[in-house]
Amino acid sequence: MISEHADPLARPGSKEVGGQNVYVYNLARALSKIGWEVDVFTRWDNPNKQRVIKFAQRARVIRVKSGPRHYIPRDELYKFLPDFVDDVVSFKKENNLNYDLIHTHYWMSGWCGLKISSLWDVPMVATYHSLGYVRFHTLKAFKKHSPDNDFFRKRISWEKKIAQLSDSVLSTSPYEREDITKYYGVSSHNIAVIPAGIDAKTYYPINKSVARRTIQRPADEKIVLYVGRIEWRKGIGTLISALAKVIEAKKIDTSNLKLLIVGRTVGPEKKEVKRLKQLAQHLGIAERIIYTGSKDASQLRHYYSAADVCVVPSYYEPFGIVPLEAMACGTPVIASKVGGLRYTVKNKKAGLLVPPRNPKGLSRAINNILGNEDHYIKSVSQYARDVVLKEFVWPAVAKEASNLYKKIINKRLTTK
Ligand code: UDP
């Protein structure tokens, strides 16, 4: 696997570390369990990290020499890609390795993958994790700031090449497949839809009062939860505006209403946190919002279980692992009706879908969940958990990925 900017062993919730890191880590582990040998090549971004680390019986991460060994914003890594390719090629040669297939993650890894797969003459499967075309048009439509046209032109043109030249695209949702066919001009036959998953041993429902004691929140609070990276496109600003509307509408008792925001608040996220704090101050609800900092998975299940509702207010979300984690803990989810969220959060059954960047619509949905009868919430929770366990767990995902890999490898062998 090539996961150029997303180290599978990096701590999620921090410095651009999120879903892709979680995805690559878990998929590699699950593939290792069913017999695949997996090497994940990722950029060496910290001098204290070791070159090679084994993280499952048959899975290793290999840090690649490519640019300075410190954090560099993702969109500035493009210039180091040729060095990345050279070092992967040298590593394979020095260690006398052979690979049957390359699975790339994100467009920059796809860029490297195209070069390497042709050098080694091995097939390549590509997963995008985010589509430049959709991201560009989301930024443009919501007029946050004008996107860097040159950068996006380059990214989109490479994403097209990756779709056209790789042996298969592994897309995480049918909606992403639709976008790839529509915007990148490839046939849907070459795109397999295999979702991301969650670890059911990590995410499961915990008794609400136990969970609240663990995270030190009072039993009588109404808790709205956000989990994830704190960046503009995640729509936390919309959530804060919606919360103010819920309080103003007085449809439910909001005397103990709190919003918990779980995710790293320092480093690159600091600027967005400052903006969100100013917004909450302006709306007069600053004391309702608690920033917990980032938490690891063993703590997160308590946050999900303690919450009355988990909100995923993204403006753009290619897949979204957070709603699955919440659903696995039996917590109702409200998510924007965008990207992969439409696929995972089945409207009205496993949660509610609302238009993106629409505080009024979101406030109505929050009122609806917080003000609803217990039996409705129970049925939503049960359905959500059932859906996750049936469709979105890593062993099932890895089995499907494994079948796809075998098909691609065999196809290459028979055409040789
Ligand atoms: N996450 C975490 N700790 C935090 C915040 C987030 O472990 O403090 C994890 C979260 O549990 C999820 C991932 O980061 O597994 C975020 O993935 P998602 O696909 O929802 O969003 P992305 O980061 O890809 O935009």
PDB file of C-alpha atoms in Angstrom, residues 167-370:
ATOM      1  CA  ASP A 167      -6.385  -1.506 -12.950  1.00  0.00           C
ATOM      2  CA  SER A 168      -9.305  -0.769 -10.656  1.00  0.00           C
ATOM      3  CA  VAL A 169     -10.627   1.965  -8.398  1.00  0.00           C
ATOM      4  CA  LEU A 170     -11.773   0.926  -4.933  1.00  0.00           C
ATOM      5  CA  SER A 171     -14.410   3.450  -4.000  1.00  0.00           C
ATOM      6  CA  THR A 172     -15.876   3.607  -0.503  1.00  0.00           C
ATOM      7  CA  SER A 173     -19.436   4.526  -1.482  1.00  0.00           C
ATOM      8  CA  PRO A 174     -21.795   4.259  -4.460  1.00  0.00           C
ATOM      9  CA  TYR A 175     -22.085   8.069  -4.444  1.00  0.00           C
ATOM     10  CA  GLU A 176     -18.328   8.440  -4.830  1.00  0.00           C
ATOM     11  CA  ARG A 177     -18.452   5.950  -7.699  1.00  0.00           C
ATOM     12  CA  GLU A 178     -21.118   8.073  -9.362  1.00  0.00           C
ATOM     13  CA  ASP A 179     -18.940  11.194  -8.980  1.00  0.00           C
ATOM     14  CA  ILE A 180     -15.857   9.441 -10.380  1.00  0.00           C
ATOM     15  CA  THR A 181     -17.753   8.242 -13.453  1.00  0.00           C
ATOM     16  CA  LYS A 182     -19.405  11.623 -13.969  1.00  0.00           C
ATOM     17  CA  TYR A 183     -16.414  13.894 -13.448  1.00  0.00           C
ATOM     18  CA  TYR A 184     -13.464  11.726 -14.449  1.00  0.00           C
ATOM     19  CA  GLY A 185     -14.969  10.015 -17.477  1.00  0.00           C
ATOM     20  CA  VAL A 186     -14.392   6.376 -16.573  1.00  0.00           C
ATOM     21  CA  SER A 187     -16.787   3.464 -16.773  1.00  0.00           C
ATOM     22  CA  SER A 188     -18.346   2.338 -13.510  1.00  0.00           C
ATOM     23  CA  HIS A 189     -17.342  -1.252 -14.381  1.00  0.00           C
ATOM     24  CA  ASN A 190     -13.840  -0.455 -13.314  1.00  0.00           C
ATOM     25  CA  ILE A 191     -14.905   0.892  -9.937  1.00  0.00           C
ATOM     26  CA  ALA A 192     -15.591  -1.505  -7.065  1.00  0.00           C
ATOM     27  CA  VAL A 193     -17.597  -0.182  -4.116  1.00  0.00           C
ATOM     28  CA  ILE A 194     -16.249  -1.485  -0.815  1.00  0.00           C
ATOM     29  CA  PRO A 195     -16.975   0.641   2.272  1.00  0.00           C
ATOM     30  CA  ALA A 196     -14.715   1.444   5.211  1.00  0.00           C
ATOM     31  CA  GLY A 197     -15.440  -0.282   8.494  1.00  0.00           C
ATOM     32  CA  ILE A 198     -15.171  -0.077  12.257  1.00  0.00           C
ATOM     33  CA  ASP A 199     -13.778  -2.416  14.851  1.00  0.00           C
ATOM     34  CA  ALA A 200     -16.768  -3.876  16.714  1.00  0.00           C
ATOM     35  CA  LYS A 201     -14.523  -4.850  19.640  1.00  0.00           C
ATOM     36  CA  THR A 202     -13.582  -1.194  20.093  1.00  0.00           C
ATOM     37  CA  TYR A 203     -16.917   0.480  19.414  1.00  0.00           C
ATOM     38  CA  TYR A 204     -19.924  -0.932  21.285  1.00  0.00           C
ATOM     39  CA  PRO A 205     -22.683   0.567  23.470  1.00  0.00           C
ATOM     40  CA  ILE A 206     -21.800   1.316  27.090  1.00  0.00           C
ATOM     41  CA  ASN A 207     -24.440   2.083  29.708  1.00  0.00           C
ATOM     42  CA  LYS A 208     -25.054   5.823  29.503  1.00  0.00           C
ATOM     43  CA  SER A 209     -24.528   6.618  33.184  1.00  0.00           C
ATOM     44  CA  VAL A 210     -21.307   4.572  33.279  1.00  0.00           C
ATOM     45  CA  ALA A 211     -20.065   6.337  30.141  1.00  0.00           C
ATOM     46  CA  ARG A 212     -20.914   9.758  31.597  1.00  0.00           C
ATOM     47  CA  ARG A 213     -19.108   8.998  34.827  1.00  0.00           C
ATOM     48  CA  THR A 214     -16.062   7.936  32.808  1.00  0.00           C
ATOM     49  CA  ILE A 215     -15.952  11.157  30.805  1.00  0.00           C
ATOM     50  CA  GLN A 216     -16.923  13.180  33.890  1.00  0.00           C
ATOM     51  CA  ARG A 217     -20.170  14.654  32.641  1.00  0.00           C
ATOM     52  CA  PRO A 218     -23.321  14.938  34.777  1.00  0.00           C
ATOM     53  CA  ALA A 219     -26.129  12.413  34.269  1.00  0.00           C
ATOM     54  CA  ASP A 220     -28.778  15.070  33.615  1.00  0.00           C
ATOM     55  CA  GLU A 221     -26.993  16.882  30.770  1.00  0.00           C
ATOM     56  CA  LYS A 222     -28.262  16.825  27.179  1.00  0.00           C
ATOM     57  CA  ILE A 223     -25.122  16.109  25.195  1.00  0.00           C
ATOM     58  CA  VAL A 224     -24.611  16.908  21.529  1.00  0.00           C
ATOM     59  CA  LEU A 225     -21.299  15.441  20.329  1.00  0.00           C
ATOM     60  CA  TYR A 226     -18.895  16.289  17.522  1.00  0.00           C
ATOM     61  CA  VAL A 227     -15.861  14.047  16.909  1.00  0.00           C
ATOM     62  CA  GLY A 228     -13.186  14.643  14.302  1.00  0.00           C
ATOM     63  CA  ARG A 229     -10.673  17.031  12.907  1.00  0.00           C
ATOM     64  CA  ILE A 230     -11.419  20.659  13.558  1.00  0.00           C
ATOM     65  CA  GLU A 231     -11.347  22.195  10.115  1.00  0.00           C
ATOM     66  CA  TRP A 232     -13.681  24.452   8.171  1.00  0.00           C
ATOM     67  CA  ARG A 233     -15.131  21.844   5.794  1.00  0.00           C
ATOM     68  CA  LYS A 234     -16.291  19.766   8.770  1.00  0.00           C
ATOM     69  CA  GLY A 235     -19.041  22.371   9.335  1.00  0.00           C
ATOM     70  CA  ILE A 236     -18.596  22.856  13.087  1.00  0.00           C
ATOM     71  CA  GLY A 237     -19.526  26.525  12.599  1.00  0.00           C
ATOM     72  CA  THR A 238     -22.915  25.429  11.270  1.00  0.00           C
ATOM     73  CA  LEU A 239     -23.359  23.150  14.287  1.00  0.00           C
ATOM     74  CA  ILE A 240     -22.640  26.014  16.697  1.00  0.00           C
ATOM     75  CA  SER A 241     -25.145  28.259  14.887  1.00  0.00           C
ATOM     76  CA  ALA A 242     -27.704  25.424  14.992  1.00  0.00           C
ATOM     77  CA  LEU A 243     -27.178  24.994  18.735  1.00  0.00           C
ATOM     78  CA  ALA A 244     -27.929  28.698  19.267  1.00  0.00           C
ATOM     79  CA  LYS A 245     -31.177  28.227  17.331  1.00  0.00           C
ATOM     80  CA  VAL A 246     -32.170  25.205  19.427  1.00  0.00           C
ATOM     81  CA  ILE A 247     -31.681  27.267  22.583  1.00  0.00           C
ATOM     82  CA  GLU A 248     -33.580  30.206  21.126  1.00  0.00           C
ATOM     83  CA  ALA A 249     -36.531  28.072  19.878  1.00  0.00           C
ATOM     84  CA  LYS A 250     -37.215  26.679  23.400  1.00  0.00           C
ATOM     85  CA  LYS A 251     -38.966  23.621  21.935  1.00  0.00           C
ATOM     86  CA  ILE A 252     -37.138  21.412  24.406  1.00  0.00           C
ATOM     87  CA  ASP A 253     -35.628  22.036  27.837  1.00  0.00           C
ATOM     88  CA  THR A 254     -32.158  23.340  27.029  1.00  0.00           C
ATOM     89  CA  SER A 255     -31.059  24.350  30.521  1.00  0.00           C
ATOM     90  CA  ASN A 256     -28.467  21.534  30.549  1.00  0.00           C
ATOM     91  CA  LEU A 257     -27.661  21.419  26.851  1.00  0.00           C
ATOM     92  CA  LYS A 258     -23.943  21.075  26.035  1.00  0.00           C
ATOM     93  CA  LEU A 259     -21.889  20.578  22.889  1.00  0.00           C
ATOM     94  CA  LEU A 260     -18.752  18.466  23.282  1.00  0.00           C
ATOM     95  CA  ILE A 261     -16.148  18.909  20.561  1.00  0.00           C
ATOM     96  CA  VAL A 262     -13.626  16.076  20.520  1.00  0.00           C
ATOM     97  CA  GLY A 263     -10.511  16.622  18.409  1.00  0.00           C
ATOM     98  CA  ARG A 264      -7.142  18.285  18.571  1.00  0.00           C
ATOM     99  CA  THR A 265      -7.282  22.041  19.203  1.00  0.00           C
ATOM    100  CA  VAL A 266      -3.597  22.947  18.886  1.00  0.00           C
ATOM    101  CA  GLY A 267      -1.220  23.159  15.908  1.00  0.00           C
ATOM    102  CA  PRO A 268      -2.843  23.648  12.492  1.00  0.00           C
ATOM    103  CA  GLU A 269      -6.316  23.350  14.062  1.00  0.00           C
ATOM    104  CA  LYS A 270      -5.763  26.386  16.329  1.00  0.00           C
ATOM    105  CA  LYS A 271      -6.948  28.943  13.772  1.00  0.00           C
ATOM    106  CA  GLU A 272     -10.300  27.234  13.203  1.00  0.00           C
ATOM    107  CA  VAL A 273     -10.786  26.792  16.977  1.00  0.00           C
ATOM    108  CA  LYS A 274     -10.263  30.545  17.434  1.00  0.00           C
ATOM    109  CA  ARG A 275     -12.853  31.292  14.748  1.00  0.00           C
ATOM    110  CA  LEU A 276     -15.358  28.873  16.313  1.00  0.00           C
ATOM    111  CA  LYS A 277     -14.840  30.393  19.769  1.00  0.00           C
ATOM    112  CA  GLN A 278     -15.477  33.862  18.383  1.00  0.00           C
ATOM    113  CA  LEU A 279     -18.651  32.639  16.691  1.00  0.00           C
ATOM    114  CA  ALA A 280     -19.945  31.041  19.914  1.00  0.00           C
ATOM    115  CA  GLN A 281     -19.096  34.214  21.848  1.00  0.00           C
ATOM    116  CA  HIS A 282     -20.958  36.294  19.295  1.00  0.00           C
ATOM    117  CA  LEU A 283     -24.004  33.997  19.584  1.00  0.00           C
ATOM    118  CA  GLY A 284     -23.833  34.127  23.390  1.00  0.00           C
ATOM    119  CA  ILE A 285     -23.396  30.358  23.825  1.00  0.00           C
ATOM    120  CA  ALA A 286     -19.657  30.086  24.567  1.00  0.00           C
ATOM    121  CA  GLU A 287     -20.290  28.446  27.973  1.00  0.00           C
ATOM    122  CA  ARG A 288     -22.295  25.655  26.294  1.00  0.00           C
ATOM    123  CA  ILE A 289     -19.304  24.371  24.341  1.00  0.00           C
ATOM    124  CA  ILE A 290     -16.580  22.131  25.728  1.00  0.00           C
ATOM    125  CA  TYR A 291     -13.408  21.351  23.789  1.00  0.00           C
ATOM    126  CA  THR A 292     -12.046  18.068  25.112  1.00  0.00           C
ATOM    127  CA  GLY A 293      -8.907  17.808  22.947  1.00  0.00           C
ATOM    128  CA  SER A 294      -8.250  14.615  20.997  1.00  0.00           C
ATOM    129  CA  LYS A 295      -9.134  11.218  22.458  1.00  0.00           C
ATOM    130  CA  ASP A 296      -8.127   7.718  21.486  1.00  0.00           C
ATOM    131  CA  ALA A 297     -10.529   4.955  20.457  1.00  0.00           C
ATOM    132  CA  SER A 298     -10.748   3.426  23.946  1.00  0.00           C
ATOM    133  CA  GLN A 299     -11.935   6.789  25.301  1.00  0.00           C
ATOM    134  CA  LEU A 300     -14.068   7.650  22.280  1.00  0.00           C
ATOM    135  CA  ARG A 301     -16.513   4.791  22.836  1.00  0.00           C
ATOM    136  CA  HIS A 302     -17.387   6.418  26.189  1.00  0.00           C
ATOM    137  CA  TYR A 303     -17.962   9.784  24.480  1.00  0.00           C
ATOM    138  CA  TYR A 304     -20.221   8.224  21.846  1.00  0.00           C
ATOM    139  CA  SER A 305     -22.152   6.214  24.441  1.00  0.00           C
ATOM    140  CA  ALA A 306     -22.532   9.227  26.738  1.00  0.00           C
ATOM    141  CA  ALA A 307     -23.942  11.454  23.991  1.00  0.00           C
ATOM    142  CA  ASP A 308     -27.629  11.915  23.181  1.00  0.00           C
ATOM    143  CA  VAL A 309     -26.780  12.618  19.572  1.00  0.00           C
ATOM    144  CA  CYS A 310     -23.625  12.703  17.447  1.00  0.00           C
ATOM    145  CA  VAL A 311     -23.609  15.348  14.713  1.00  0.00           C
ATOM    146  CA  VAL A 312     -21.515  15.135  11.535  1.00  0.00           C
ATOM    147  CA  PRO A 313     -22.173  18.533   9.916  1.00  0.00           C
ATOM    148  CA  SER A 314     -19.609  18.279   7.066  1.00  0.00           C
ATOM    149  CA  TYR A 315     -19.897  20.354   3.884  1.00  0.00           C
ATOM    150  CA  TYR A 316     -18.107  17.563   2.032  1.00  0.00           C
ATOM    151  CA  GLU A 317     -17.468  14.031   3.345  1.00  0.00           C
ATOM    152  CA  PRO A 318     -16.134  11.368   0.980  1.00  0.00           C
ATOM    153  CA  PHE A 319     -16.947   8.579   3.454  1.00  0.00           C
ATOM    154  CA  GLY A 320     -16.953   9.472   7.182  1.00  0.00           C
ATOM    155  CA  ILE A 321     -15.917   6.861   9.731  1.00  0.00           C
ATOM    156  CA  VAL A 322     -17.168   8.882  12.728  1.00  0.00           C
ATOM    157  CA  PRO A 323     -20.893   8.233  12.089  1.00  0.00           C
ATOM    158  CA  LEU A 324     -20.191   4.490  11.911  1.00  0.00           C
ATOM    159  CA  GLU A 325     -18.367   4.586  15.244  1.00  0.00           C
ATOM    160  CA  ALA A 326     -21.289   6.470  16.811  1.00  0.00           C
ATOM    161  CA  MET A 327     -23.814   4.068  15.268  1.00  0.00           C
ATOM    162  CA  ALA A 328     -21.830   1.071  16.545  1.00  0.00           C
ATOM    163  CA  CYS A 329     -22.174   2.557  20.044  1.00  0.00           C
ATOM    164  CA  GLY A 330     -25.934   2.851  19.467  1.00  0.00           C
ATOM    165  CA  THR A 331     -25.931   6.663  19.364  1.00  0.00           C
ATOM    166  CA  PRO A 332     -28.330   8.436  16.975  1.00  0.00           C
ATOM    167  CA  VAL A 333     -26.535  10.386  14.261  1.00  0.00           C
ATOM    168  CA  ILE A 334     -27.457  13.580  12.438  1.00  0.00           C
ATOM    169  CA  ALA A 335     -25.328  14.073   9.347  1.00  0.00           C
ATOM    170  CA  SER A 336     -25.200  16.325   6.316  1.00  0.00           C
ATOM    171  CA  LYS A 337     -26.774  14.869   3.220  1.00  0.00           C
ATOM    172  CA  VAL A 338     -23.468  14.785   1.312  1.00  0.00           C
ATOM    173  CA  GLY A 339     -21.024  12.206  -0.062  1.00  0.00           C
ATOM    174  CA  GLY A 340     -20.689   8.917   1.756  1.00  0.00           C
ATOM    175  CA  LEU A 341     -22.858  10.073   4.669  1.00  0.00           C
ATOM    176  CA  ARG A 342     -25.906   9.377   2.487  1.00  0.00           C
ATOM    177  CA  TYR A 343     -24.743   5.776   2.217  1.00  0.00           C
ATOM    178  CA  THR A 344     -23.897   5.082   5.863  1.00  0.00           C
ATOM    179  CA  VAL A 345     -26.568   7.095   7.694  1.00  0.00           C
ATOM    180  CA  LYS A 346     -29.762   5.754   6.217  1.00  0.00           C
ATOM    181  CA  ASN A 347     -32.197   8.625   6.603  1.00  0.00           C
ATOM    182  CA  LYS A 348     -34.735   8.281   9.428  1.00  0.00           C
ATOM    183  CA  LYS A 349     -33.690   4.701  10.137  1.00  0.00           C
ATOM    184  CA  ALA A 350     -30.157   5.000  11.481  1.00  0.00           C
ATOM    185  CA  GLY A 351     -30.328   8.752  12.022  1.00  0.00           C
ATOM    186  CA  LEU A 352     -31.262  11.938  10.210  1.00  0.00           C
ATOM    187  CA  LEU A 353     -29.796  13.553   7.120  1.00  0.00           C
ATOM    188  CA  VAL A 354     -29.962  17.337   6.739  1.00  0.00           C
ATOM    189  CA  PRO A 355     -28.867  19.791   4.028  1.00  0.00           C
ATOM    190  CA  PRO A 356     -25.256  20.968   4.534  1.00  0.00           C
ATOM    191  CA  ARG A 357     -24.464  24.441   5.868  1.00  0.00           C
ATOM    192  CA  ASN A 358     -28.026  25.012   6.982  1.00  0.00           C
ATOM    193  CA  PRO A 359     -28.221  25.865  10.711  1.00  0.00           C
ATOM    194  CA  LYS A 360     -32.021  26.011  10.662  1.00  0.00           C
ATOM    195  CA  GLY A 361     -32.430  22.517   9.191  1.00  0.00           C
ATOM    196  CA  LEU A 362     -29.819  21.150  11.578  1.00  0.00           C
ATOM    197  CA  SER A 363     -31.481  22.793  14.606  1.00  0.00           C
ATOM    198  CA  ARG A 364     -34.798  21.174  13.646  1.00  0.00           C
ATOM    199  CA  ALA A 365     -33.122  17.756  13.468  1.00  0.00           C
ATOM    200  CA  ILE A 366     -31.436  18.273  16.869  1.00  0.00           C
ATOM    201  CA  ASN A 367     -34.807  19.272  18.385  1.00  0.00           C
ATOM    202  CA  ASN A 368     -36.345  16.226  16.792  1.00  0.00           C
ATOM    203  CA  ILE A 369     -33.820  13.763  18.261  1.00  0.00           C
ATOM    204  CA  LEU A 370     -33.490  15.415  21.679  1.00  0.00           C
TER     205      LEU A 370
END
